Coordinates of C-alpha atoms and ligand atoms in Angstrom, one line a residue:
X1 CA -15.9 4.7 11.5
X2 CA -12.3 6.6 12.9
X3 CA -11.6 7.0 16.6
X4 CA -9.1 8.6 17.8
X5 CA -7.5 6.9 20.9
X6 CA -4.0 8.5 21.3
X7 CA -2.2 12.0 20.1
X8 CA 1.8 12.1 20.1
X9 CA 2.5 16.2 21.8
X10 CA 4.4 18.2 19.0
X11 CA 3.5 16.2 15.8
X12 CA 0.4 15.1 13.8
X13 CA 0.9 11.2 14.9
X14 CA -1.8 9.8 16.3
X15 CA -3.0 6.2 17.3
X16 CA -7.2 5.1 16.2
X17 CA -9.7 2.6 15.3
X18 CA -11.3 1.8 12.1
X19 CA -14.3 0.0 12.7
X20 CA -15.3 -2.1 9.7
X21 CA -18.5 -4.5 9.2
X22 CA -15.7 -7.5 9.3
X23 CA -13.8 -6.0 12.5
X24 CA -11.4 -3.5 13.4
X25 CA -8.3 -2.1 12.8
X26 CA -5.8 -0.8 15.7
X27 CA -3.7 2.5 14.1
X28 CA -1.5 3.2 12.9
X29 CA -1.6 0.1 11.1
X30 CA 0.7 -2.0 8.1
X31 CA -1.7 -3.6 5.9
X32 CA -0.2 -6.5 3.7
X33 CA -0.7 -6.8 0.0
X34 CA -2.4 -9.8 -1.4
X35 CA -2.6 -8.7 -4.6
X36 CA -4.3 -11.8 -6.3
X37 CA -6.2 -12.3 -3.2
X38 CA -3.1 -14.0 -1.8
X39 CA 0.1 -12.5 0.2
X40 CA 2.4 -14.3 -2.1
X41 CA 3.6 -17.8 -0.3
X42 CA 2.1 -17.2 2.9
X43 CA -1.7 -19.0 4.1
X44 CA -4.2 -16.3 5.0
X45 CA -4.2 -18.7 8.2
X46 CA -0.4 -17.4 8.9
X47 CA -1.2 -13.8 7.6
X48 CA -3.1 -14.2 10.8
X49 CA -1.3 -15.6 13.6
X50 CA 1.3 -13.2 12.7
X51 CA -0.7 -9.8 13.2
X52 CA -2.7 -8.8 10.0
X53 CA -5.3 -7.1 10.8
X54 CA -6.4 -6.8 7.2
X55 CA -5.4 -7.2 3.5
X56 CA -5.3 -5.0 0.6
X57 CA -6.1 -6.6 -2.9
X58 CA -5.5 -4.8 -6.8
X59 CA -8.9 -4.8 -8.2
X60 CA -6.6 -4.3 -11.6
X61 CA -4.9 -8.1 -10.9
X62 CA -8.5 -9.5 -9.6
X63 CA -10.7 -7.9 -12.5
X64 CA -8.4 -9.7 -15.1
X65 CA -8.3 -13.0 -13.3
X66 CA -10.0 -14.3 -12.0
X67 CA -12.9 -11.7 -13.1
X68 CA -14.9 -9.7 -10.0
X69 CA -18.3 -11.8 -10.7
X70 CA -16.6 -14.7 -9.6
X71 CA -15.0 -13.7 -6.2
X72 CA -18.5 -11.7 -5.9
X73 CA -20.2 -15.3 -6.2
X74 CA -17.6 -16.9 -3.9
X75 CA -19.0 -14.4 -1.3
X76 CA -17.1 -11.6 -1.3
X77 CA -13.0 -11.0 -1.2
X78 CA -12.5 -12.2 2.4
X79 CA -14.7 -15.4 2.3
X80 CA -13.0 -16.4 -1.3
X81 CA -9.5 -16.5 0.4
X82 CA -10.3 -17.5 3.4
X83 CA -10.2 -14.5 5.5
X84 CA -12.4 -13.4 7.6
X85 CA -10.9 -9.8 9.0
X86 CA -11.5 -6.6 7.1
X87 CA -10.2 -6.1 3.8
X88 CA -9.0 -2.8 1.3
X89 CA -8.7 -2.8 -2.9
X90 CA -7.2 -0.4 -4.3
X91 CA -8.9 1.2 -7.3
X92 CA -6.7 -0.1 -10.3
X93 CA -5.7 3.5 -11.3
X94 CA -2.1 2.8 -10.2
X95 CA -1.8 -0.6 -12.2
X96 CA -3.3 0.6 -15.4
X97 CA -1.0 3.7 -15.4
X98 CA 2.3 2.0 -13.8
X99 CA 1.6 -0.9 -15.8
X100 CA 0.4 0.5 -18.7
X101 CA 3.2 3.2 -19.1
X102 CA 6.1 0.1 -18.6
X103 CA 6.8 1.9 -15.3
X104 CA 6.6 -0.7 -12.4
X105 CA 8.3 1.4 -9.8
X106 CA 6.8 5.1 -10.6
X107 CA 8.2 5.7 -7.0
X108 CA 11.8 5.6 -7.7
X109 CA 11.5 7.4 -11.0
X110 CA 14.5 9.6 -11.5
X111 CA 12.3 13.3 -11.2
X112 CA 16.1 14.9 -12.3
X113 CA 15.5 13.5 -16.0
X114 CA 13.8 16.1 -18.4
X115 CA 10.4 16.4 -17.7
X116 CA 7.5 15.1 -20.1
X117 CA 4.6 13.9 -20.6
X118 CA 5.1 11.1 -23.2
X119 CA 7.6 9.9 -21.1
X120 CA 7.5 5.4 -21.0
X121 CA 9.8 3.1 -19.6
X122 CA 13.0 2.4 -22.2
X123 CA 12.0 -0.4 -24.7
X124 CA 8.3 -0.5 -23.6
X125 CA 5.1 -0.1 -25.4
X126 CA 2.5 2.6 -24.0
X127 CA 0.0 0.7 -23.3
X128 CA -2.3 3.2 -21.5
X129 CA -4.1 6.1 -22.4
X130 CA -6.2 8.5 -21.0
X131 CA -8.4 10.6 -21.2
X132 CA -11.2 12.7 -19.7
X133 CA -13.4 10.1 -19.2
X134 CA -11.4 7.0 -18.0
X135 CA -8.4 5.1 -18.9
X136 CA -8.0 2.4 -21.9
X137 CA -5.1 -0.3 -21.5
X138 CA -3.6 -3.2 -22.1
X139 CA -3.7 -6.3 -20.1
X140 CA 0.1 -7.0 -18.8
X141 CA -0.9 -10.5 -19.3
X142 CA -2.3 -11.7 -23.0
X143 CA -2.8 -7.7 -24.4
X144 CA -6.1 -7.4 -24.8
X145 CA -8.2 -4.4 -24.6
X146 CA -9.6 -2.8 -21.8
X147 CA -10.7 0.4 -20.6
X148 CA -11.4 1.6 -16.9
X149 CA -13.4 5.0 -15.8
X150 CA -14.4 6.1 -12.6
X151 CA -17.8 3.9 -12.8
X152 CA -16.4 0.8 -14.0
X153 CA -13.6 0.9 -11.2
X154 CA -16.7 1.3 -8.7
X155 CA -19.0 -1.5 -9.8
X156 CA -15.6 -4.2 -10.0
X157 CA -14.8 -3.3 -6.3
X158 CA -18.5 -3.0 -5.2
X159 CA -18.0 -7.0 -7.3
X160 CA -15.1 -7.4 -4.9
X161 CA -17.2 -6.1 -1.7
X162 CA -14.0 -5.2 0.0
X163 CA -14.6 -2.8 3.7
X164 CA -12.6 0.0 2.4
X165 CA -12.2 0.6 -1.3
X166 CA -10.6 3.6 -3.1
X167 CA -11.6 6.4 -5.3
X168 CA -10.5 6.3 -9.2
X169 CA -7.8 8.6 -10.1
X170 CA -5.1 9.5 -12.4
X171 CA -1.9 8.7 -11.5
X172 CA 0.6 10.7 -12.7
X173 CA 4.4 10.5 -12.6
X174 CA 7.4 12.9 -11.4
X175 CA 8.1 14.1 -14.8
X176 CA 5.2 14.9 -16.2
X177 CA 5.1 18.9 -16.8
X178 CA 2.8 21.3 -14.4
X179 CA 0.6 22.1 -17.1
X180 CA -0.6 18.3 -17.0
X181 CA 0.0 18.1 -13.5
X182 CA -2.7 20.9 -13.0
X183 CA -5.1 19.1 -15.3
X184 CA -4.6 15.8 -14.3
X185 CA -5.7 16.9 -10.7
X186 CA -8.5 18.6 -11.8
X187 CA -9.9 15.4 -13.6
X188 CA -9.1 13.2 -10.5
X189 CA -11.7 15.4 -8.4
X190 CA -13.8 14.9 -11.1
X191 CA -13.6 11.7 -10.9
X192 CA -14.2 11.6 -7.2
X193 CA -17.3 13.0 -7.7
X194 CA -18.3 10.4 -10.0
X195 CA -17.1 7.3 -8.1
X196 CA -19.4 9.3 -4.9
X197 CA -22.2 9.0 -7.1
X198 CA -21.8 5.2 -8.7
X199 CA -21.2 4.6 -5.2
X200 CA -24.2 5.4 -4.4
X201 CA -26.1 4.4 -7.0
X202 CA -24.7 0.4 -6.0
X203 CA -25.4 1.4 -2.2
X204 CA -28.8 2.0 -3.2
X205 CA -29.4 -0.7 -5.8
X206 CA -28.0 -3.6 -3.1
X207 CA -29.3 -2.7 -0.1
X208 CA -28.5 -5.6 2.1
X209 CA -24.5 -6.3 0.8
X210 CA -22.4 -5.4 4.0
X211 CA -21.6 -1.7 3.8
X212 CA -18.2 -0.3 2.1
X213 CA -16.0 2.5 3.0
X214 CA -15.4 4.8 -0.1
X215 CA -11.7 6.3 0.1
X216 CA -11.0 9.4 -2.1
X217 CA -7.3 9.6 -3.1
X218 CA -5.0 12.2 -3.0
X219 CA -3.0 13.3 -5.8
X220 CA -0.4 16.3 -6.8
X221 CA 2.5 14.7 -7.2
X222 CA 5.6 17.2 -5.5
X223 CA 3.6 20.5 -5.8
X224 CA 2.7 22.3 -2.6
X225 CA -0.3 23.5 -3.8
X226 CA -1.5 21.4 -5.9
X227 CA -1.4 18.9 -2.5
X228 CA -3.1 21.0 -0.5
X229 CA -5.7 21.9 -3.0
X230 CA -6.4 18.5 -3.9
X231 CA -6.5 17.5 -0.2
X232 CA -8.6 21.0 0.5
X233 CA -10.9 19.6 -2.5
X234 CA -11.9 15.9 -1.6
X235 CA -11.7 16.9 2.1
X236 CA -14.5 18.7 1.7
X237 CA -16.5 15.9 0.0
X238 CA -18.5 14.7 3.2
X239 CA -19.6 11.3 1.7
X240 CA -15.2 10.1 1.8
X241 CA -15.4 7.7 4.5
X242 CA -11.4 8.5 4.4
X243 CA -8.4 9.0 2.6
X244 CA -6.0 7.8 0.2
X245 CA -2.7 9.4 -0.4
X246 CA -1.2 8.4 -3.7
X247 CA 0.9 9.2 -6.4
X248 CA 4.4 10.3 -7.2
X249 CA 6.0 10.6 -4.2
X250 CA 10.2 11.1 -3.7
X251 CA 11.5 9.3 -0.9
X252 CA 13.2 12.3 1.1
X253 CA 10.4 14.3 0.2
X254 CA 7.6 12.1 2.1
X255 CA 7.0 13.6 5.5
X256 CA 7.0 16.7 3.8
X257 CA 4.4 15.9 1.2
X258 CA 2.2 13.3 4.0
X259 CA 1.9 16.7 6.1
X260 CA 1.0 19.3 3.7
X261 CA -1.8 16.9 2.8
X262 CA -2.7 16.1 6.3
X263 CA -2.6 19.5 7.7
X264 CA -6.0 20.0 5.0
X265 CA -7.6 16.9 5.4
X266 CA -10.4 16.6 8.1
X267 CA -8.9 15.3 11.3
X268 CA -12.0 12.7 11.9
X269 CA -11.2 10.5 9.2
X270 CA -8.5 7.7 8.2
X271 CA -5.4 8.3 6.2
X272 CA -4.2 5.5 4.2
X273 CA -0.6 5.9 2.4
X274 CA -0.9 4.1 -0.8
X275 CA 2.3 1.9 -1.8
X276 CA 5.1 2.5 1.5
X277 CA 6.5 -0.1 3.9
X278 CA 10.0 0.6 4.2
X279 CA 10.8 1.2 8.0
X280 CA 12.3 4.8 7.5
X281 CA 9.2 5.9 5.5
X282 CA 7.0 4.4 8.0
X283 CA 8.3 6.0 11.2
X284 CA 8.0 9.6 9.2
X285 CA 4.8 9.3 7.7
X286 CA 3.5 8.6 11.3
X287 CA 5.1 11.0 12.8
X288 CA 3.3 13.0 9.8
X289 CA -0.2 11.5 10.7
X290 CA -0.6 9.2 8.5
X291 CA -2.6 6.0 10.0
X292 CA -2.6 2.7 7.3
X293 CA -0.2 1.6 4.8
X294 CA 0.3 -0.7 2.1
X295 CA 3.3 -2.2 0.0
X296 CA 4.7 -5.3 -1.8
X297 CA 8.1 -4.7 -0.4
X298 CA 8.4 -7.0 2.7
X299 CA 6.9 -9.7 0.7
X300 CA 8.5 -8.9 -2.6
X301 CA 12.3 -8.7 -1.1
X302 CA 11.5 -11.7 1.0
X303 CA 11.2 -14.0 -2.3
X304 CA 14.9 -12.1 -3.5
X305 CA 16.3 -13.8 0.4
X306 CA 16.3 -10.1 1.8
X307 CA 15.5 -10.1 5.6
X308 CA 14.6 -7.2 7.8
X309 CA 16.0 -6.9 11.6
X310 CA 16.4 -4.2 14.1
X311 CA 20.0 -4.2 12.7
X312 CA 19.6 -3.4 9.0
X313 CA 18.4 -6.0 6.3
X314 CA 20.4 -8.3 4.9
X315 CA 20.9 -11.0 2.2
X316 CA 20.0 -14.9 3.4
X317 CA 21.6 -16.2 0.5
X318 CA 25.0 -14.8 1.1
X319 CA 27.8 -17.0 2.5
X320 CA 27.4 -15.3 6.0
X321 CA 24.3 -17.6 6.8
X322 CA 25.5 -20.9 5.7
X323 CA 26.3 -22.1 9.4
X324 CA 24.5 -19.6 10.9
X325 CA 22.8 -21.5 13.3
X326 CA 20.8 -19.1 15.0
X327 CA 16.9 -17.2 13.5
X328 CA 17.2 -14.6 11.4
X329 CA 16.3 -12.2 14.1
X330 CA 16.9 -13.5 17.6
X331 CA 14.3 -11.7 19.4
X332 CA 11.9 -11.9 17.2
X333 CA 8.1 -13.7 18.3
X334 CA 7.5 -15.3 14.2
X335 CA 6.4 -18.4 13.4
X336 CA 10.2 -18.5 11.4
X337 CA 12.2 -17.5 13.8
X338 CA 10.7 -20.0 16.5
X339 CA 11.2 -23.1 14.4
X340 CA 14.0 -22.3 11.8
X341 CA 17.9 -21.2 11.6
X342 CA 19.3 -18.7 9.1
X343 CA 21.5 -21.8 8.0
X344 CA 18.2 -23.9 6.9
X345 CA 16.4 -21.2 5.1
X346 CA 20.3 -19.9 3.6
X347 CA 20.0 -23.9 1.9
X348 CA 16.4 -23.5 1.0
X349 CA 17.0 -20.3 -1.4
X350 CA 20.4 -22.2 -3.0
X351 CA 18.3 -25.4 -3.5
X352 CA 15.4 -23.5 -4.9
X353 CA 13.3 -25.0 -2.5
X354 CA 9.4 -22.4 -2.9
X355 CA 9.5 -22.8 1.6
X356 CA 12.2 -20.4 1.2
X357 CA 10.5 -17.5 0.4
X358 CA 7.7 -18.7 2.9
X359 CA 9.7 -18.1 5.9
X360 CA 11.0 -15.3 4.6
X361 CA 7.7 -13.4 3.9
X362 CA 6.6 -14.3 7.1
X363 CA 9.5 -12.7 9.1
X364 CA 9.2 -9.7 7.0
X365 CA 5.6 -9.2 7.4
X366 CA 5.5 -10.0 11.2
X367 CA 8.9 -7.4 10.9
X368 CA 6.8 -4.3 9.8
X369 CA 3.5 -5.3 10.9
X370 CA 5.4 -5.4 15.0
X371 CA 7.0 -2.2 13.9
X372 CA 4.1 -0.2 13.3
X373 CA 2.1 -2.1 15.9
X374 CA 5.0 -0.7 18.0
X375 CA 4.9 2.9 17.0
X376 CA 1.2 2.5 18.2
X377 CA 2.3 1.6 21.9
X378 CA 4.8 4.8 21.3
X379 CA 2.4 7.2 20.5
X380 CA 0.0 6.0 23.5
X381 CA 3.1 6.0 25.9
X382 CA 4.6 9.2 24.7
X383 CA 8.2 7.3 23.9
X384 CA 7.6 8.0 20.3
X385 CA 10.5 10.2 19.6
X386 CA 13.0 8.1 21.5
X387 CA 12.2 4.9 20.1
X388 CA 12.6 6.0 16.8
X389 CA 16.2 7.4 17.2
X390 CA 17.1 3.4 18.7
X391 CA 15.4 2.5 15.5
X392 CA 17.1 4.3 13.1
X393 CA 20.4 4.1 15.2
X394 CA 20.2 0.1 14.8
X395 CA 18.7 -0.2 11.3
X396 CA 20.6 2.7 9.4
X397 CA 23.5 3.1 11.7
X398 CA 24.6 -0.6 11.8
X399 CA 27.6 -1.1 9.3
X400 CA 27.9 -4.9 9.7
X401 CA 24.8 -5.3 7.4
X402 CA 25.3 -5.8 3.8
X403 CA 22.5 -3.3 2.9
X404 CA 24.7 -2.4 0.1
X405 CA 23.6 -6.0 -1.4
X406 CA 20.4 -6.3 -0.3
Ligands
ZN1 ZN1 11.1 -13.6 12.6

């Protein structure tokens, strides 16, 4: 399913190809979110012409509307949005717990605050609980009642018929205490075992639906060992067609944590990082050997008028664009930048015209889907190293940015 095409001398970067039943994927690779089978504002068709090479879904969003059965009788994910390339769902374990705790951005929790495990988001209901069989929430959207375990997460995206679908696990935050962290872990590989077996069990009860890749996900939150053990753990389950690495994870702590995990993992198969898109992390969890990513971010700041460039990202909406007559990103090969000035789309976001965030999810997502396209070429060409010093020289370096407001 994984070959390896291209190794970068002196780090764990490396460049593949994931061969799917719906096509293939150049590494590394940034795979856009369509979380309701939809990147937010943007035809699939565009998606396209701009570079996807596939799409990740929630099964959390898709299992409460519009209900897996459905997209299963549309024919699948792909054929009921229109796109025909390989696609990923994640497992719903992240939603139900970020959700389901209040916590939207468990990422950029604060680990400094005192650590426990009762901990919600201020002024939110828990809505989640879990235990050692599976998870019981509430839907974000009308409350209701529902409860996920490793098996039920396995027959919505078998439903879903995604190529590459993810293990169940527990997600766990920054401040939970070791003692749960410990036991957390230990009921995620638990749960890996049992979504091998329901995956197999569907496998063998629908033998003619197009194959899927099963992903086991990596959890362990900041702990050295608890990373490596966990990576040492479901490494060692043979039937993972790859990996998932999820979870907790502080920003200036990523490459760190990426190559603990990687250093354990088999080297044969695909590493997915779950949730990261900004251009920093993605240079470093490369470099680390990681080989797929996912994240709302381009598309999500995109809708707020936030744009990325080679220079540093910056606001649309402020007064520096309103006779900017001139694309957002002047060398830059999007559908966007080819038709439309910063001046037009700076209008568009204060008349509230909906285009506005069109444009501006397709320039971000052709932004960091070029990027790591790029870091491919580097890693084949050797330039790796050097090309990511420019980067970072023109992206962090430049002070003429507003990044303080975007
Ligand atoms: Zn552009």
């Amino acid at each position: 399913m994984f070959e390896i095409t291209a190794r970068l001398d002196g780090t764990a970067a490396r460049a593949g190809v994931i061969t799917t039943e719906r096509g293939q994927i150049q590494t590394p690779a940034f795979i856009p979110v369509a979380t309701q089978a939809t990147v937010r504002a943007v035809l699939p068709e565009a998606m396209a012409d701009l570079g996807a090479q596939a799409l990740l879904s929630n099964a959390y969003h898709l299992y409460l509307q519009p209900g897996p059965e459905i997209v299963d009788d549309a024919g699948g994910l792909g054929r009921f949005m229109n796109w025909p390339g390989p696609t990923f769902t994640d497992s719903g374990g992240f939603q139900v717990l970020s959700l389901g705790a209040g916590f939207k951005k468990t990422l950029a929790m604060d680990p400094g605050v005192v650590q426990s495990d009762e901990v919600i988001a201020p002024g939110k209901e828990r809505l989640a609980h879990v235990d050692d069989d599976g998870v019981n929430f509430k839907s974000h959207r009308d409350g209701s009642i529902h409860r996920f375990t490793p098996e039920v997460s396995m027959q919505i995206q078998h439903r879903l018929g995604a190529d590459i679908i993810f293990a169940f696990d527990e997600l766990t935050t920054l401040m939970n205490s070791r003692e749960y962290q410990e036991m957390s872990l230990e009921r995620t590989r638990l749960w890996a075992l049992r979504c091998i077996a329901e995956h197999q069990r569907l496998e063998a009860q629908n033998p003619d639906r197009p194959r899927q890749s099963l992903f086991g996900v990596i959890q362990g939150a900041q702990y050295e060992d608890l990373r490596r053990k966990a990576a040492r753990d479901l490494g060692a389950m043979d039937y993972f067609a790859g990996f998932g690495i999820g979870g907790a994870i502080e920003k200036q702590r990523l490459a760190e944590i990426v190559s603990w995990v990687v250093s354990e993992l088999p080297e044969n198969k695909p590493r997915h990082l779950l949730g990261i898109g900004e251009p920093d992390d993605l240079f470093h969890a490369v470099e680390a050997g990681a080989d797929t990513f996912d994240c709302v971010n381009p598309s999500r700041v995109a809708r707020t008028s936030r744009v990325y460039t080679r220079a540093g990202r910056y606001n649309l909406a402020s007064a520096a664009s309103r006779r900017a007559f001139e694309p957002i990103e002047p060398n830059c090969d999007c559908y966007t930048c080819r038709n439309y000035t910063r001046a037009y789309i700076h209008h568009l976001f204060k008349a509230k015209e909906m285009v506005a965030s069109t444009l501006c999810t397709i320039h971000n997502e052709r932004f960091t889907i070029k990027l790591v396209d790029d870091m491919r070429d580097w890693i084949a060409d050797g330039t790796f190293r050097e090309r990511k010093a420019e980067f970072f020289a023109g992206y962090y370096g430049a002070a003429s940015n507003d990044r303080s407001a975007g």
